[in-house]
mmCIF file of C-alpha atoms in Angstrom:
data_model
loop_
_atom_site.group_PDB
_atom_site.id
_atom_site.type_symbol
_atom_site.label_atom_id
_atom_site.label_comp_id
_atom_site.label_asym_id
_atom_site.label_seq_id
_atom_site.Cartn_x
_atom_site.Cartn_y
_atom_site.Cartn_z
ATOM 1 C CA MET A 14 104.321 98.538 59.504
ATOM 2 C CA SER A 15 102.450 95.240 58.886
ATOM 3 C CA SER A 16 99.305 95.286 56.781
ATOM 4 C CA ARG A 17 97.830 92.802 59.275
ATOM 5 C CA ARG A 18 95.899 93.916 62.375
ATOM 6 C CA GLN A 19 97.525 92.617 65.535
ATOM 7 C CA LEU A 20 96.109 93.514 68.906
ATOM 8 C CA VAL A 21 97.767 93.152 72.317
ATOM 9 C CA VAL A 22 95.073 93.553 75.032
ATOM 10 C CA ASN A 23 96.993 94.449 78.141
ATOM 11 C CA ALA A 24 95.556 94.868 81.626
ATOM 12 C CA ASP A 25 97.264 97.271 84.004
ATOM 13 C CA ASP A 26 97.375 96.858 87.813
ATOM 14 C CA PHE A 27 98.115 93.087 88.198
ATOM 15 C CA GLY A 28 98.947 92.742 91.886
ATOM 16 C CA PHE A 29 96.854 95.746 92.970
ATOM 17 C CA THR A 30 94.146 93.736 94.880
ATOM 18 C CA PRO A 31 93.106 90.054 94.843
ATOM 19 C CA ASP A 32 89.814 90.885 93.117
ATOM 20 C CA VAL A 33 91.627 92.839 90.403
ATOM 21 C CA ASN A 34 93.817 89.868 89.953
ATOM 22 C CA GLU A 35 90.901 87.519 89.615
ATOM 23 C CA GLY A 36 89.248 89.755 87.059
ATOM 24 C CA ILE A 37 92.394 90.002 84.920
ATOM 25 C CA VAL A 38 92.864 86.224 84.866
ATOM 26 C CA GLU A 39 89.183 85.712 83.951
ATOM 27 C CA ALA A 40 89.479 88.244 81.086
ATOM 28 C CA HIS A 41 92.400 86.229 79.772
ATOM 29 C CA ARG A 42 90.896 82.784 80.226
ATOM 30 C CA ARG A 43 87.408 83.620 78.951
ATOM 31 C CA GLY A 44 87.956 86.696 76.850
ATOM 32 C CA ILE A 45 90.386 88.595 74.567
ATOM 33 C CA LEU A 46 92.945 89.724 77.089
ATOM 34 C CA THR A 47 96.439 88.590 76.170
ATOM 35 C CA ALA A 48 98.786 90.361 78.535
ATOM 36 C CA THR A 49 99.170 92.200 81.881
ATOM 37 C CA THR A 50 101.652 94.293 83.741
ATOM 38 C CA LEU A 51 102.512 93.409 87.301
ATOM 39 C CA MET A 52 102.944 96.009 90.160
ATOM 40 C CA ALA A 53 105.973 95.018 92.248
ATOM 41 C CA ASN A 54 104.642 97.180 95.129
ATOM 42 C CA GLY A 55 101.034 96.025 94.871
ATOM 43 C CA ALA A 56 99.371 94.777 97.984
ATOM 44 C CA ALA A 57 98.303 91.541 96.153
ATOM 45 C CA PHE A 58 101.779 90.912 94.502
ATOM 46 C CA GLU A 59 102.118 87.423 96.002
ATOM 47 C CA ASP A 60 98.597 86.584 95.000
ATOM 48 C CA ALA A 61 99.344 87.723 91.406
ATOM 49 C CA LEU A 62 102.451 85.441 91.393
ATOM 50 C CA ARG A 63 100.142 82.504 92.363
ATOM 51 C CA TRP A 64 97.804 83.303 89.410
ATOM 52 C CA ALA A 65 100.800 83.682 87.109
ATOM 53 C CA ARG A 66 102.050 80.212 87.932
ATOM 54 C CA GLU A 67 98.636 78.883 87.366
ATOM 55 C CA THR A 68 98.183 80.721 84.085
ATOM 56 C CA PRO A 69 101.432 80.301 82.024
ATOM 57 C CA SER A 70 99.636 81.560 78.844
ATOM 58 C CA LEU A 71 99.227 85.062 80.378
ATOM 59 C CA ASP A 72 102.066 87.280 79.147
ATOM 60 C CA ILE A 73 103.383 89.425 81.923
ATOM 61 C CA GLY A 74 105.375 92.681 82.015
ATOM 62 C CA CYS A 75 106.206 95.299 84.701
ATOM 63 C CA HIS A 76 103.787 98.109 85.717
ATOM 64 C CA LEU A 77 106.244 100.556 87.209
ATOM 65 C CA VAL A 78 104.957 102.797 89.961
ATOM 66 C CA LEU A 79 106.138 106.139 91.127
ATOM 67 C CA ILE A 80 102.972 107.458 92.583
ATOM 68 C CA GLY A 81 101.308 106.127 95.689
ATOM 69 C CA GLY A 82 101.626 102.697 97.287
ATOM 70 C CA GLN A 83 104.575 101.118 99.112
ATOM 71 C CA LEU A 84 107.983 101.634 97.618
ATOM 72 C CA VAL A 85 110.087 98.555 96.916
ATOM 73 C CA LEU A 86 113.425 100.238 97.553
ATOM 74 C CA ILE A 87 113.128 101.895 100.916
ATOM 75 C CA GLY A 88 109.913 100.884 102.448
ATOM 76 C CA GLY A 89 107.471 103.648 101.775
ATOM 77 C CA GLN A 90 109.904 106.636 101.693
ATOM 78 C CA SER A 91 111.123 108.585 98.724
ATOM 79 C CA LEU A 92 114.653 108.655 97.470
ATOM 80 C CA VAL A 93 115.038 111.776 99.594
ATOM 81 C CA ALA A 94 115.208 110.647 103.217
ATOM 82 C CA GLY A 95 112.272 111.688 105.328
ATOM 83 C CA LYS A 96 109.924 112.678 102.517
ATOM 84 C CA ALA A 97 106.818 110.756 101.552
ATOM 85 C CA PHE A 98 106.513 109.524 97.981
ATOM 86 C CA PRO A 99 104.343 111.768 95.721
ATOM 87 C CA ALA A 100 100.646 110.818 95.765
ATOM 88 C CA THR A 101 99.598 112.556 92.497
ATOM 89 C CA VAL A 102 101.044 113.250 89.036
ATOM 90 C CA PRO A 103 101.487 116.977 89.630
ATOM 91 C CA GLN A 104 103.395 116.247 92.899
ATOM 92 C CA LEU A 105 105.671 113.827 91.129
ATOM 93 C CA VAL A 106 106.341 116.313 88.271
ATOM 94 C CA ALA A 107 107.175 119.013 90.809
ATOM 95 C CA ALA A 108 109.487 116.647 92.709
ATOM 96 C CA LEU A 109 111.267 115.678 89.513
ATOM 97 C CA ALA A 110 111.634 119.302 88.495
ATOM 98 C CA ARG A 111 113.266 120.048 91.854
ATOM 99 C CA ARG A 112 115.509 116.945 91.376
ATOM 100 C CA GLU A 113 114.199 115.565 94.649
ATOM 101 C CA ILE A 114 113.621 112.161 93.082
ATOM 102 C CA GLN A 115 115.917 110.089 90.911
ATOM 103 C CA PRO A 116 113.601 107.316 89.642
ATOM 104 C CA TYR A 117 116.196 104.940 88.276
ATOM 105 C CA GLU A 118 117.088 103.072 91.546
ATOM 106 C CA GLU A 119 113.493 102.642 92.722
ATOM 107 C CA LEU A 120 112.283 101.331 89.295
ATOM 108 C CA LYS A 121 115.275 99.126 89.022
ATOM 109 C CA ALA A 122 114.282 97.584 92.467
ATOM 110 C CA GLN A 123 110.748 97.010 91.202
ATOM 111 C CA VAL A 124 111.954 95.229 87.998
ATOM 112 C CA ARG A 125 114.441 93.190 90.106
ATOM 113 C CA ARG A 126 111.660 92.089 92.493
ATOM 114 C CA ILE A 127 109.567 90.814 89.624
ATOM 115 C CA VAL A 128 112.483 89.022 87.933
ATOM 116 C CA ASP A 129 113.591 87.487 91.237
ATOM 117 C CA ALA A 130 110.127 86.121 91.649
ATOM 118 C CA GLY A 131 110.588 84.011 88.500
ATOM 119 C CA ILE A 132 108.853 86.256 86.049
ATOM 120 C CA ALA A 133 110.579 87.027 82.694
ATOM 121 C CA PRO A 134 108.890 90.345 81.842
ATOM 122 C CA SER A 135 108.177 90.970 78.134
ATOM 123 C CA HIS A 136 107.232 94.613 78.356
ATOM 124 C CA LEU A 137 107.240 97.737 80.521
ATOM 125 C CA ASP A 138 104.792 100.471 81.211
ATOM 126 C CA THR A 139 104.154 102.901 84.064
ATOM 127 C CA HIS A 140 101.312 103.704 86.433
ATOM 128 C CA LYS A 141 99.630 106.974 85.274
ATOM 129 C CA HIS A 142 101.954 107.001 82.238
ATOM 130 C CA THR A 143 104.706 108.694 84.244
ATOM 131 C CA HIS A 144 107.332 107.594 81.684
ATOM 132 C CA LEU A 145 106.138 110.560 79.612
ATOM 133 C CA ALA A 146 108.163 112.660 82.062
ATOM 134 C CA PRO A 147 111.727 112.847 80.630
ATOM 135 C CA PRO A 148 113.616 111.702 83.776
ATOM 136 C CA VAL A 149 111.256 108.720 84.103
ATOM 137 C CA LEU A 150 111.506 107.846 80.481
ATOM 138 C CA ASP A 151 115.245 107.933 80.571
ATOM 139 C CA ALA A 152 115.227 105.542 83.584
ATOM 140 C CA VAL A 153 112.641 103.126 81.985
ATOM 141 C CA ALA A 154 114.504 102.984 78.656
ATOM 142 C CA ARG A 155 117.804 102.322 80.521
ATOM 143 C CA LEU A 156 116.216 99.537 82.500
ATOM 144 C CA ALA A 157 114.629 98.001 79.492
ATOM 145 C CA GLU A 158 118.034 97.791 77.809
ATOM 146 C CA GLU A 159 119.760 96.497 81.038
ATOM 147 C CA PHE A 160 117.195 93.743 81.642
ATOM 148 C CA GLY A 161 116.667 92.847 77.964
ATOM 149 C CA ILE A 162 112.975 93.834 77.975
ATOM 150 C CA ARG A 163 112.281 94.842 74.422
ATOM 151 C CA TRP A 164 108.919 96.415 74.487
ATOM 152 C CA VAL A 165 107.814 99.682 76.144
ATOM 153 C CA ARG A 166 104.317 101.176 76.042
ATOM 154 C CA ARG A 167 103.701 104.179 73.749
ATOM 155 C CA PRO A 168 100.834 105.999 75.496
ATOM 156 C CA PHE A 169 99.534 107.998 72.510
ATOM 157 C CA ASP A 170 95.995 107.170 71.499
ATOM 158 C CA PHE A 171 95.231 106.734 67.822
ATOM 159 C CA PRO A 172 92.252 108.890 66.738
ATOM 160 C CA LEU A 173 89.058 107.440 68.293
ATOM 161 C CA THR A 174 86.573 109.128 65.916
ATOM 162 C CA ALA A 175 83.788 106.657 66.431
ATOM 163 C CA LEU A 176 83.972 107.098 70.261
ATOM 164 C CA ARG A 177 84.092 110.895 70.264
ATOM 165 C CA GLY A 178 80.886 111.142 72.165
ATOM 166 C CA THR A 179 82.200 108.806 74.815
ATOM 167 C CA VAL A 180 85.348 110.790 75.706
ATOM 168 C CA PRO A 181 85.063 114.077 77.618
ATOM 169 C CA ARG A 182 86.462 117.160 75.838
ATOM 170 C CA VAL A 183 89.164 117.689 78.537
ATOM 171 C CA LYS A 184 90.391 114.081 78.103
ATOM 172 C CA ARG A 185 90.612 114.538 74.376
ATOM 173 C CA MET A 186 92.539 117.781 74.733
ATOM 174 C CA THR A 187 94.930 116.072 77.238
ATOM 175 C CA SER A 188 95.495 113.198 74.799
ATOM 176 C CA ASN A 189 96.258 115.616 72.018
ATOM 177 C CA ALA A 190 98.761 117.492 74.285
ATOM 178 C CA LEU A 191 100.528 114.253 75.124
ATOM 179 C CA GLY A 192 101.106 113.739 71.444
ATOM 180 C CA LEU A 193 103.536 116.739 71.447
ATOM 181 C CA MET A 194 106.017 114.476 73.320
ATOM 182 C CA ARG A 195 106.233 111.785 70.629
ATOM 183 C CA ARG A 196 109.423 112.889 68.953
ATOM 184 C CA ARG A 197 111.637 112.773 72.033
ATOM 185 C CA PHE A 198 109.815 109.769 73.453
ATOM 186 C CA HIS A 199 110.643 107.617 70.399
ATOM 187 C CA ALA A 200 114.178 108.981 70.052
ATOM 188 C CA VAL A 201 114.988 107.945 73.681
ATOM 189 C CA LEU A 202 113.513 104.447 73.142
ATOM 190 C CA GLU A 203 115.385 104.022 69.898
ATOM 191 C CA ARG A 204 118.627 105.034 71.479
ATOM 192 C CA HIS A 205 118.195 102.133 74.051
ATOM 193 C CA GLY A 206 117.082 99.527 71.497
ATOM 194 C CA CYS A 207 113.448 99.548 72.684
ATOM 195 C CA ARG A 208 110.389 98.889 70.553
ATOM 196 C CA THR A 209 106.793 99.927 70.693
ATOM 197 C CA THR A 210 103.603 98.824 69.015
ATOM 198 C CA ASP A 211 102.596 100.824 65.915
ATOM 199 C CA HIS A 212 99.531 102.173 67.772
ATOM 200 C CA PHE A 213 97.934 102.487 71.193
ATOM 201 C CA ALA A 214 94.479 102.974 72.611
ATOM 202 C CA GLY A 215 92.950 103.197 76.054
ATOM 203 C CA PHE A 216 94.021 106.442 77.614
ATOM 204 C CA GLN A 217 90.877 108.445 76.630
ATOM 205 C CA ILE A 218 88.410 105.641 77.391
ATOM 206 C CA THR A 219 89.831 104.370 80.775
ATOM 207 C CA GLY A 220 86.866 103.671 82.964
ATOM 208 C CA ARG A 221 84.411 104.660 80.181
ATOM 209 C CA PHE A 222 83.780 101.778 77.956
ATOM 210 C CA ARG A 223 81.472 98.780 77.913
ATOM 211 C CA THR A 224 80.818 96.106 75.210
ATOM 212 C CA ALA A 225 79.366 98.479 72.518
ATOM 213 C CA GLU A 226 82.289 100.894 72.825
ATOM 214 C CA LEU A 227 84.841 98.120 72.670
ATOM 215 C CA VAL A 228 83.138 96.696 69.498
ATOM 216 C CA GLN A 229 83.375 100.224 67.953
ATOM 217 C CA LEU A 230 86.999 100.530 68.802
ATOM 218 C CA LEU A 231 87.794 97.180 67.252
ATOM 219 C CA GLU A 232 85.914 98.159 64.088
ATOM 220 C CA GLN A 233 88.310 101.119 63.544
ATOM 221 C CA LEU A 234 91.431 99.360 64.593
ATOM 222 C CA PRO A 235 94.323 100.450 62.227
ATOM 223 C CA GLU A 236 96.625 98.181 60.344
ATOM 224 C CA GLY A 237 99.873 97.156 62.192
ATOM 225 C CA SER A 238 100.195 96.310 65.847
ATOM 226 C CA THR A 239 98.139 98.066 68.551
ATOM 227 C CA GLU A 240 98.133 97.860 72.288
ATOM 228 C CA LEU A 241 94.803 98.287 74.014
ATOM 229 C CA MET A 242 95.168 99.260 77.651
ATOM 230 C CA VAL A 243 92.339 97.900 79.904
ATOM 231 C CA HIS A 244 91.604 97.771 83.588
ATOM 232 C CA PRO A 245 89.344 94.759 84.300
ATOM 233 C CA GLY A 246 88.580 93.423 87.767
ATOM 234 C CA LYS A 247 86.060 92.082 90.243
ATOM 235 C CA CYS A 248 84.751 94.884 92.428
ATOM 236 C CA GLY A 249 84.983 93.135 95.773
ATOM 237 C CA GLU A 250 85.750 94.366 99.317
ATOM 238 C CA ALA A 251 89.481 94.841 98.646
ATOM 239 C CA LEU A 252 88.915 97.019 95.570
ATOM 240 C CA ARG A 253 86.097 99.040 97.227
ATOM 241 C CA HIS A 254 88.442 100.006 99.975
ATOM 242 C CA ALA A 255 91.442 100.709 97.682
ATOM 243 C CA ARG A 256 92.480 104.250 96.710
ATOM 244 C CA THR A 257 91.473 104.365 93.064
ATOM 245 C CA ARG A 258 88.720 105.939 91.053
ATOM 246 C CA LEU A 259 88.406 102.700 88.936
ATOM 247 C CA LYS A 260 86.069 100.425 90.876
ATOM 248 C CA GLU A 261 82.641 99.485 89.311
ATOM 249 C CA SER A 262 84.175 100.342 85.913
ATOM 250 C CA ARG A 263 86.470 97.372 86.139
ATOM 251 C CA GLU A 264 83.478 95.018 86.229
ATOM 252 C CA HIS A 265 82.131 96.752 83.082
ATOM 253 C CA GLU A 266 85.471 96.246 81.329
ATOM 254 C CA LEU A 267 85.668 92.627 82.335
ATOM 255 C CA ALA A 268 82.154 91.987 80.983
ATOM 256 C CA ALA A 269 83.110 93.691 77.701
ATOM 257 C CA LEU A 270 86.390 91.679 77.325
ATOM 258 C CA VAL A 271 84.570 88.352 77.648
ATOM 259 C CA ALA A 272 81.416 89.313 75.609
ATOM 260 C CA THR A 273 80.524 87.213 72.546
ATOM 261 C CA GLU A 274 79.879 90.374 70.564
ATOM 262 C CA VAL A 275 83.582 91.486 71.103
ATOM 263 C CA ARG A 276 84.850 88.097 70.109
ATOM 264 C CA ALA A 277 82.739 88.266 66.962
ATOM 265 C CA ALA A 278 84.119 91.715 66.130
ATOM 266 C CA VAL A 279 87.645 90.374 66.443
ATOM 267 C CA GLU A 280 86.875 87.587 64.048
ATOM 268 C CA ARG A 281 84.938 89.819 61.669
ATOM 269 C CA GLY A 282 87.849 92.245 61.508
ATOM 270 C CA GLY A 283 90.438 89.624 60.959
ATOM 271 C CA ILE A 284 92.245 90.829 64.058
ATOM 272 C CA GLU A 285 95.037 88.638 65.403
ATOM 273 C CA LEU A 286 95.126 88.576 69.188
ATOM 274 C CA VAL A 287 98.840 88.535 70.288
ATOM 275 C CA SER A 288 100.912 89.000 73.444
ATOM 276 C CA TYR A 289 103.964 91.138 73.551
ATOM 277 C CA SER A 290 105.907 87.940 73.634
ATOM 278 C CA GLY A 291 104.279 86.968 70.342
ATOM 279 C CA LEU A 292 104.973 90.261 68.458
ATOM 280 C CA ARG A 293 107.711 90.276 65.820
#
């Protein structure tokens, strides 16, 4: 682990709606955001590609989706003919347990759509962290190896002691429970030649941070490399009508990511802002 502090600030949901896309690009151009992950099945996928062509400095990966939205592979149906794709995490977990869904082919189609659009993805993550489920993790690691995508998100928050009052108790307990999956998670990635950052943050504070909280997080950033997951956006008509709980909070995150106080905290802490493409 490096003694330096390197930070990848990655926005999920590129391609979700046009106003989310606009917010992500603004957070990159004016703020500390360095990377994003693109939804191949997003309603604003083509709009995201336009932004990507206009913003070559924005590092782009794949945001793989197995919950909600339109499937890439077979047009809105699951891999079991006649059944709708799961709308929630519990429904997906149940379908995986019953072996009704084999995620590899659908996720491969999503990566292929992004690659065929001219994007060379540098990293992979999943919507709602579904790659914590063993069948999904196996598929994601296999695809990373096949497509030569070196980096995969490790969705285990480092201890956010300074933000304890910001995070609900249930969210902290869930985060701690997810940590029990670390050993198998890293073993699978290692077997397929995948890498992760040394640390991760963002699960517990999704939709709950503003400028002051982001400054506090930066002040306790550990040595080594860290990915900070964020969800910036403009809360326009498209987002207001989208099926997501993250609406006005995206505006708050955008304001934090471009705030002068946040930039000052980065410089004060000697933090190196990097993309996944820039990690070594």
